[in-house]
């Protein structure tokens, strides 16, 4: 029997963000959105009222889920915070950490003899940290951490620094998991010492296992 999330309002972010350089170019990242969409679907199947804030992905909207499409990190920040109050926030999006200070209004042209192009990027706002420290903080805030190395140390650092309740870490840059793949392996950490390995398994199964942890840890 899977625990019900009936009556809970859950906001999920998913996918990459695209940061425009000019009208024809952007800076993006390798996120398919599959994990976040699977989380939204699994939450809806458990009876939650789900809002999915999605970056640019080519995935169908899960049944019973309200979807809001955004493009940039700034748009995702605004869309997610506009969904408060909520009971749970699950930040599965791969949000750009830096974006061009300003998108050029016309296509940037190269000039004869030009060998390099320097772009100045500025930090984006941290959606997850802003949600976790918000006056209307959801009762449970869950982050993801994509790491190539020192997975537990970096993930626990994010858990603490961003004031999260749970963080689901995955190792990226290894074959057969992470980006684009249908399968993944997660380890979920909490401040009380929890280190729960999930998978390797399809992202749909991982999403459901993650929601079982969410249901179990929901403050009453
Ligand atoms: N995140 C966010 N807003 C940002 C950057 C990240 O909400 N501007 C969230 C992601 O959705 C994810 C978590 O923070 O849930 C961790 O993202 P990750 O890229 O692994 O970590 P960062 O904190 O950005 O640190 P770094 O990329 O330097 O490892
Ligand atoms: Ca990042």
PDB file of C-alpha atoms in Angstrom, residues 6-219:
ATOM      1  CA  UNK A   6      -4.595  13.331  -0.713  1.00  0.00           C
ATOM      2  CA  UNK A   7      -5.351  16.928   0.111  1.00  0.00           C
ATOM      3  CA  UNK A   8      -1.763  18.134  -0.226  1.00  0.00           C
ATOM      4  CA  UNK A   9      -0.778  20.873  -2.641  1.00  0.00           C
ATOM      5  CA  UNK A  10       2.578  19.934  -4.196  1.00  0.00           C
ATOM      6  CA  UNK A  11       4.648  22.165  -6.460  1.00  0.00           C
ATOM      7  CA  UNK A  12       7.267  20.445  -8.623  1.00  0.00           C
ATOM      8  CA  UNK A  13       9.846  22.074 -10.901  1.00  0.00           C
ATOM      9  CA  UNK A  14      11.309  20.125 -13.792  1.00  0.00           C
ATOM     10  CA  UNK A  15      13.502  20.345 -16.850  1.00  0.00           C
ATOM     11  CA  UNK A  16      16.290  22.706 -17.840  1.00  0.00           C
ATOM     12  CA  UNK A  17      16.185  26.464 -18.157  1.00  0.00           C
ATOM     13  CA  UNK A  18      17.323  28.313 -21.262  1.00  0.00           C
ATOM     14  CA  UNK A  19      19.107  31.615 -20.860  1.00  0.00           C
ATOM     15  CA  UNK A  20      18.946  33.700 -24.011  1.00  0.00           C
ATOM     16  CA  UNK A  21      22.097  35.238 -25.474  1.00  0.00           C
ATOM     17  CA  UNK A  22      20.366  36.787 -28.485  1.00  0.00           C
ATOM     18  CA  UNK A  23      17.204  35.983 -30.510  1.00  0.00           C
ATOM     19  CA  UNK A  24      18.724  32.783 -31.960  1.00  0.00           C
ATOM     20  CA  UNK A  25      21.041  31.478 -29.212  1.00  0.00           C
ATOM     21  CA  UNK A  26      20.804  30.399 -25.616  1.00  0.00           C
ATOM     22  CA  UNK A  27      22.748  28.706 -22.843  1.00  0.00           C
ATOM     23  CA  UNK A  28      21.066  25.509 -21.666  1.00  0.00           C
ATOM     24  CA  UNK A  29      21.851  22.339 -19.795  1.00  0.00           C
ATOM     25  CA  UNK A  30      21.368  18.620 -20.216  1.00  0.00           C
ATOM     26  CA  UNK A  31      18.080  17.945 -18.477  1.00  0.00           C
ATOM     27  CA  UNK A  32      15.298  15.970 -20.143  1.00  0.00           C
ATOM     28  CA  UNK A  33      12.743  16.759 -17.427  1.00  0.00           C
ATOM     29  CA  UNK A  34      11.879  13.053 -17.081  1.00  0.00           C
ATOM     30  CA  UNK A  35      12.620  12.858 -13.344  1.00  0.00           C
ATOM     31  CA  UNK A  36      10.542  15.903 -12.429  1.00  0.00           C
ATOM     32  CA  UNK A  37       7.661  14.836 -14.675  1.00  0.00           C
ATOM     33  CA  UNK A  38       7.731  11.375 -13.080  1.00  0.00           C
ATOM     34  CA  UNK A  39       7.593  12.989  -9.621  1.00  0.00           C
ATOM     35  CA  UNK A  40       4.606  15.128 -10.647  1.00  0.00           C
ATOM     36  CA  UNK A  41       2.824  12.100 -12.088  1.00  0.00           C
ATOM     37  CA  UNK A  42       3.465   9.944  -9.026  1.00  0.00           C
ATOM     38  CA  UNK A  43       2.258  12.711  -6.697  1.00  0.00           C
ATOM     39  CA  UNK A  44      -0.970  13.121  -8.690  1.00  0.00           C
ATOM     40  CA  UNK A  45      -1.512   9.348  -8.607  1.00  0.00           C
ATOM     41  CA  UNK A  46      -1.294   9.524  -4.809  1.00  0.00           C
ATOM     42  CA  UNK A  47      -4.064  12.105  -4.754  1.00  0.00           C
ATOM     43  CA  UNK A  48      -2.087  15.327  -4.391  1.00  0.00           C
ATOM     44  CA  UNK A  49      -3.034  18.553  -6.138  1.00  0.00           C
ATOM     45  CA  UNK A  50       0.043  19.010  -8.323  1.00  0.00           C
ATOM     46  CA  UNK A  51       1.422  22.090 -10.065  1.00  0.00           C
ATOM     47  CA  UNK A  52       4.326  21.349 -12.410  1.00  0.00           C
ATOM     48  CA  UNK A  53       6.517  24.298 -13.403  1.00  0.00           C
ATOM     49  CA  UNK A  54       8.379  23.059 -16.459  1.00  0.00           C
ATOM     50  CA  UNK A  55      11.338  24.423 -18.390  1.00  0.00           C
ATOM     51  CA  UNK A  56      11.672  23.689 -22.121  1.00  0.00           C
ATOM     52  CA  UNK A  57      11.127  19.928 -22.510  1.00  0.00           C
ATOM     53  CA  UNK A  58       9.343  17.699 -24.995  1.00  0.00           C
ATOM     54  CA  UNK A  59       7.242  15.611 -22.618  1.00  0.00           C
ATOM     55  CA  UNK A  60       3.475  15.150 -22.306  1.00  0.00           C
ATOM     56  CA  UNK A  61       1.741  16.616 -19.259  1.00  0.00           C
ATOM     57  CA  UNK A  62       0.928  13.852 -16.739  1.00  0.00           C
ATOM     58  CA  UNK A  63      -2.787  13.244 -16.187  1.00  0.00           C
ATOM     59  CA  UNK A  64      -4.362  15.408 -13.525  1.00  0.00           C
ATOM     60  CA  UNK A  65      -1.359  17.747 -13.274  1.00  0.00           C
ATOM     61  CA  UNK A  66      -1.547  21.522 -13.753  1.00  0.00           C
ATOM     62  CA  UNK A  67       1.430  22.545 -15.906  1.00  0.00           C
ATOM     63  CA  UNK A  68       3.013  25.975 -16.203  1.00  0.00           C
ATOM     64  CA  UNK A  69       5.659  26.333 -18.921  1.00  0.00           C
ATOM     65  CA  UNK A  70       8.599  28.679 -18.451  1.00  0.00           C
ATOM     66  CA  UNK A  71      11.891  29.246 -20.266  1.00  0.00           C
ATOM     67  CA  UNK A  72      14.457  31.017 -18.111  1.00  0.00           C
ATOM     68  CA  UNK A  73      15.621  30.682 -14.510  1.00  0.00           C
ATOM     69  CA  UNK A  74      14.119  34.101 -13.758  1.00  0.00           C
ATOM     70  CA  UNK A  75      10.738  33.012 -15.164  1.00  0.00           C
ATOM     71  CA  UNK A  76      10.885  29.748 -13.211  1.00  0.00           C
ATOM     72  CA  UNK A  77      11.687  31.642 -10.007  1.00  0.00           C
ATOM     73  CA  UNK A  78       8.681  33.911 -10.486  1.00  0.00           C
ATOM     74  CA  UNK A  79       6.325  31.064 -11.463  1.00  0.00           C
ATOM     75  CA  UNK A  80       7.325  28.825  -8.549  1.00  0.00           C
ATOM     76  CA  UNK A  81       7.075  31.529  -5.890  1.00  0.00           C
ATOM     77  CA  UNK A  82       3.677  32.567  -7.274  1.00  0.00           C
ATOM     78  CA  UNK A  83       2.410  29.061  -6.367  1.00  0.00           C
ATOM     79  CA  UNK A  84       2.857  29.595  -2.622  1.00  0.00           C
ATOM     80  CA  UNK A  85       1.305  28.685  -0.267  1.00  0.00           C
ATOM     81  CA  UNK A  86       1.912  24.987  -0.846  1.00  0.00           C
ATOM     82  CA  UNK A  87       2.459  21.964   1.401  1.00  0.00           C
ATOM     83  CA  UNK A  88       5.457  20.546  -0.456  1.00  0.00           C
ATOM     84  CA  UNK A  89       8.027  21.869  -2.946  1.00  0.00           C
ATOM     85  CA  UNK A  90      10.140  19.420  -4.930  1.00  0.00           C
ATOM     86  CA  UNK A  91      12.854  21.144  -6.965  1.00  0.00           C
ATOM     87  CA  UNK A  92      13.817  18.726  -9.707  1.00  0.00           C
ATOM     88  CA  UNK A  93      14.655  21.370 -12.298  1.00  0.00           C
ATOM     89  CA  UNK A  94      18.195  21.876 -13.541  1.00  0.00           C
ATOM     90  CA  UNK A  95      18.175  25.631 -13.096  1.00  0.00           C
ATOM     91  CA  UNK A  96      20.911  27.634 -14.801  1.00  0.00           C
ATOM     92  CA  UNK A  97      23.313  29.048 -12.232  1.00  0.00           C
ATOM     93  CA  UNK A  98      24.392  31.907 -14.497  1.00  0.00           C
ATOM     94  CA  UNK A  99      22.650  33.813 -17.268  1.00  0.00           C
ATOM     95  CA  UNK A 100      23.685  36.566 -19.677  1.00  0.00           C
ATOM     96  CA  UNK A 101      23.244  39.895 -17.919  1.00  0.00           C
ATOM     97  CA  UNK A 102      21.035  40.976 -20.816  1.00  0.00           C
ATOM     98  CA  UNK A 103      19.955  39.185 -23.990  1.00  0.00           C
ATOM     99  CA  UNK A 104      21.034  41.083 -27.117  1.00  0.00           C
ATOM    100  CA  UNK A 105      17.987  42.311 -29.034  1.00  0.00           C
ATOM    101  CA  UNK A 106      19.599  41.541 -32.401  1.00  0.00           C
ATOM    102  CA  UNK A 107      21.598  38.515 -33.542  1.00  0.00           C
ATOM    103  CA  UNK A 108      25.231  38.878 -32.504  1.00  0.00           C
ATOM    104  CA  UNK A 109      27.398  38.944 -35.657  1.00  0.00           C
ATOM    105  CA  UNK A 110      30.984  37.785 -35.829  1.00  0.00           C
ATOM    106  CA  UNK A 111      33.468  40.148 -37.403  1.00  0.00           C
ATOM    107  CA  UNK A 112      36.413  39.439 -39.702  1.00  0.00           C
ATOM    108  CA  UNK A 113      39.394  38.137 -37.765  1.00  0.00           C
ATOM    109  CA  UNK A 114      37.443  37.678 -34.527  1.00  0.00           C
ATOM    110  CA  UNK A 115      38.808  34.609 -32.705  1.00  0.00           C
ATOM    111  CA  UNK A 116      37.033  34.791 -29.372  1.00  0.00           C
ATOM    112  CA  UNK A 117      33.774  35.968 -27.880  1.00  0.00           C
ATOM    113  CA  UNK A 118      33.453  36.764 -24.208  1.00  0.00           C
ATOM    114  CA  UNK A 119      30.056  36.604 -22.548  1.00  0.00           C
ATOM    115  CA  UNK A 120      29.473  38.069 -19.131  1.00  0.00           C
ATOM    116  CA  UNK A 121      27.137  35.927 -17.058  1.00  0.00           C
ATOM    117  CA  UNK A 122      25.479  36.867 -13.794  1.00  0.00           C
ATOM    118  CA  UNK A 123      24.243  34.577 -11.014  1.00  0.00           C
ATOM    119  CA  UNK A 124      20.598  33.574 -11.096  1.00  0.00           C
ATOM    120  CA  UNK A 125      18.535  33.483  -7.922  1.00  0.00           C
ATOM    121  CA  UNK A 126      18.315  30.169  -6.091  1.00  0.00           C
ATOM    122  CA  UNK A 127      14.662  29.103  -6.301  1.00  0.00           C
ATOM    123  CA  UNK A 128      15.049  26.239  -3.848  1.00  0.00           C
ATOM    124  CA  UNK A 129      16.844  28.283  -1.184  1.00  0.00           C
ATOM    125  CA  UNK A 130      14.359  31.141  -1.583  1.00  0.00           C
ATOM    126  CA  UNK A 131      11.429  28.732  -1.157  1.00  0.00           C
ATOM    127  CA  UNK A 132      13.005  27.089   1.902  1.00  0.00           C
ATOM    128  CA  UNK A 133      13.536  30.424   3.660  1.00  0.00           C
ATOM    129  CA  UNK A 134      10.249  32.007   2.532  1.00  0.00           C
ATOM    130  CA  UNK A 135       7.710  33.368   5.032  1.00  0.00           C
ATOM    131  CA  UNK A 136       5.213  30.921   3.466  1.00  0.00           C
ATOM    132  CA  UNK A 137       7.665  28.031   3.507  1.00  0.00           C
ATOM    133  CA  UNK A 138       6.097  24.712   2.460  1.00  0.00           C
ATOM    134  CA  UNK A 139       6.098  22.162   5.291  1.00  0.00           C
ATOM    135  CA  UNK A 140       8.449  19.936   3.308  1.00  0.00           C
ATOM    136  CA  UNK A 141      11.098  21.200   0.895  1.00  0.00           C
ATOM    137  CA  UNK A 142      12.934  18.665  -1.256  1.00  0.00           C
ATOM    138  CA  UNK A 143      15.925  19.389  -3.474  1.00  0.00           C
ATOM    139  CA  UNK A 144      17.909  17.423  -5.990  1.00  0.00           C
ATOM    140  CA  UNK A 145      21.674  17.478  -6.353  1.00  0.00           C
ATOM    141  CA  UNK A 146      23.475  16.538  -9.537  1.00  0.00           C
ATOM    142  CA  UNK A 147      27.087  15.726  -8.748  1.00  0.00           C
ATOM    143  CA  UNK A 148      29.969  14.186 -10.661  1.00  0.00           C
ATOM    144  CA  UNK A 149      32.036  13.500  -7.523  1.00  0.00           C
ATOM    145  CA  UNK A 150      31.975  13.663  -3.695  1.00  0.00           C
ATOM    146  CA  UNK A 151      28.222  13.069  -3.997  1.00  0.00           C
ATOM    147  CA  UNK A 152      27.326  12.711  -0.311  1.00  0.00           C
ATOM    148  CA  UNK A 153      29.469  15.606   0.922  1.00  0.00           C
ATOM    149  CA  UNK A 154      28.170  18.038  -1.694  1.00  0.00           C
ATOM    150  CA  UNK A 155      24.563  16.881  -1.310  1.00  0.00           C
ATOM    151  CA  UNK A 156      24.654  17.205   2.487  1.00  0.00           C
ATOM    152  CA  UNK A 157      26.220  20.650   2.076  1.00  0.00           C
ATOM    153  CA  UNK A 158      23.270  21.739  -0.095  1.00  0.00           C
ATOM    154  CA  UNK A 159      20.792  20.159   2.339  1.00  0.00           C
ATOM    155  CA  UNK A 160      22.191  22.275   5.165  1.00  0.00           C
ATOM    156  CA  UNK A 161      22.960  25.511   3.328  1.00  0.00           C
ATOM    157  CA  UNK A 162      19.578  25.662   1.598  1.00  0.00           C
ATOM    158  CA  UNK A 163      17.647  24.581   4.738  1.00  0.00           C
ATOM    159  CA  UNK A 164      16.071  21.559   3.012  1.00  0.00           C
ATOM    160  CA  UNK A 165      14.188  18.645   4.570  1.00  0.00           C
ATOM    161  CA  UNK A 166      15.346  16.092   1.994  1.00  0.00           C
ATOM    162  CA  UNK A 167      17.818  16.031  -0.879  1.00  0.00           C
ATOM    163  CA  UNK A 168      17.909  13.433  -3.627  1.00  0.00           C
ATOM    164  CA  UNK A 169      21.409  13.128  -5.027  1.00  0.00           C
ATOM    165  CA  UNK A 170      22.420  11.542  -8.269  1.00  0.00           C
ATOM    166  CA  UNK A 171      25.772  11.020  -9.842  1.00  0.00           C
ATOM    167  CA  UNK A 172      25.889  12.564 -13.294  1.00  0.00           C
ATOM    168  CA  UNK A 173      28.348  11.979 -16.070  1.00  0.00           C
ATOM    169  CA  UNK A 174      28.296   8.191 -15.646  1.00  0.00           C
ATOM    170  CA  UNK A 175      26.879   5.903 -18.325  1.00  0.00           C
ATOM    171  CA  UNK A 176      23.305   4.626 -17.973  1.00  0.00           C
ATOM    172  CA  UNK A 177      22.018   7.129 -15.438  1.00  0.00           C
ATOM    173  CA  UNK A 178      21.193  10.763 -14.951  1.00  0.00           C
ATOM    174  CA  UNK A 179      20.492  12.982 -17.913  1.00  0.00           C
ATOM    175  CA  UNK A 180      18.249  11.792 -20.743  1.00  0.00           C
ATOM    176  CA  UNK A 181      18.170   8.230 -19.414  1.00  0.00           C
ATOM    177  CA  UNK A 182      14.945   6.492 -18.333  1.00  0.00           C
ATOM    178  CA  UNK A 183      16.776   4.909 -15.410  1.00  0.00           C
ATOM    179  CA  UNK A 184      18.622   6.474 -12.533  1.00  0.00           C
ATOM    180  CA  UNK A 185      20.047   5.866  -9.072  1.00  0.00           C
ATOM    181  CA  UNK A 186      19.324   8.264  -6.227  1.00  0.00           C
ATOM    182  CA  UNK A 187      20.452   8.556  -2.647  1.00  0.00           C
ATOM    183  CA  UNK A 188      18.136  10.570  -0.436  1.00  0.00           C
ATOM    184  CA  UNK A 189      19.693  12.381   2.528  1.00  0.00           C
ATOM    185  CA  UNK A 190      18.110  14.133   5.498  1.00  0.00           C
ATOM    186  CA  UNK A 191      19.634  16.030   8.399  1.00  0.00           C
ATOM    187  CA  UNK A 192      18.735  13.241  10.867  1.00  0.00           C
ATOM    188  CA  UNK A 193      21.289  10.986   9.157  1.00  0.00           C
ATOM    189  CA  UNK A 194      19.013   9.359   6.597  1.00  0.00           C
ATOM    190  CA  UNK A 195      20.931   8.025   3.606  1.00  0.00           C
ATOM    191  CA  UNK A 196      18.469   5.946   1.618  1.00  0.00           C
ATOM    192  CA  UNK A 197      19.596   4.447  -1.673  1.00  0.00           C
ATOM    193  CA  UNK A 198      16.885   4.162  -4.347  1.00  0.00           C
ATOM    194  CA  UNK A 199      17.436   2.215  -7.563  1.00  0.00           C
ATOM    195  CA  UNK A 200      18.939   1.711 -10.032  1.00  0.00           C
ATOM    196  CA  UNK A 201      15.399   1.771 -11.379  1.00  0.00           C
ATOM    197  CA  UNK A 202      13.203   3.522 -13.921  1.00  0.00           C
ATOM    198  CA  UNK A 203      12.613   7.177 -13.034  1.00  0.00           C
ATOM    199  CA  UNK A 204       8.888   6.426 -12.579  1.00  0.00           C
ATOM    200  CA  UNK A 205       9.701   3.907  -9.822  1.00  0.00           C
ATOM    201  CA  UNK A 206      12.257   6.242  -8.224  1.00  0.00           C
ATOM    202  CA  UNK A 207       9.736   9.065  -8.230  1.00  0.00           C
ATOM    203  CA  UNK A 208       7.222   6.890  -6.410  1.00  0.00           C
ATOM    204  CA  UNK A 209       9.815   5.755  -3.863  1.00  0.00           C
ATOM    205  CA  UNK A 210      10.775   9.394  -3.254  1.00  0.00           C
ATOM    206  CA  UNK A 211       7.125  10.270  -2.629  1.00  0.00           C
ATOM    207  CA  UNK A 212       6.839   7.420  -0.136  1.00  0.00           C
ATOM    208  CA  UNK A 213       9.632   9.179   1.828  1.00  0.00           C
ATOM    209  CA  UNK A 214       7.854  12.513   1.433  1.00  0.00           C
ATOM    210  CA  UNK A 215       4.606  11.026   2.792  1.00  0.00           C
ATOM    211  CA  UNK A 216       6.439   9.389   5.708  1.00  0.00           C
ATOM    212  CA  UNK A 217       8.223  12.620   6.631  1.00  0.00           C
ATOM    213  CA  UNK A 218       5.333  15.036   6.232  1.00  0.00           C
ATOM    214  CA  UNK A 219       5.139  17.046   9.485  1.00  0.00           C
TER     215      UNK A 219
END
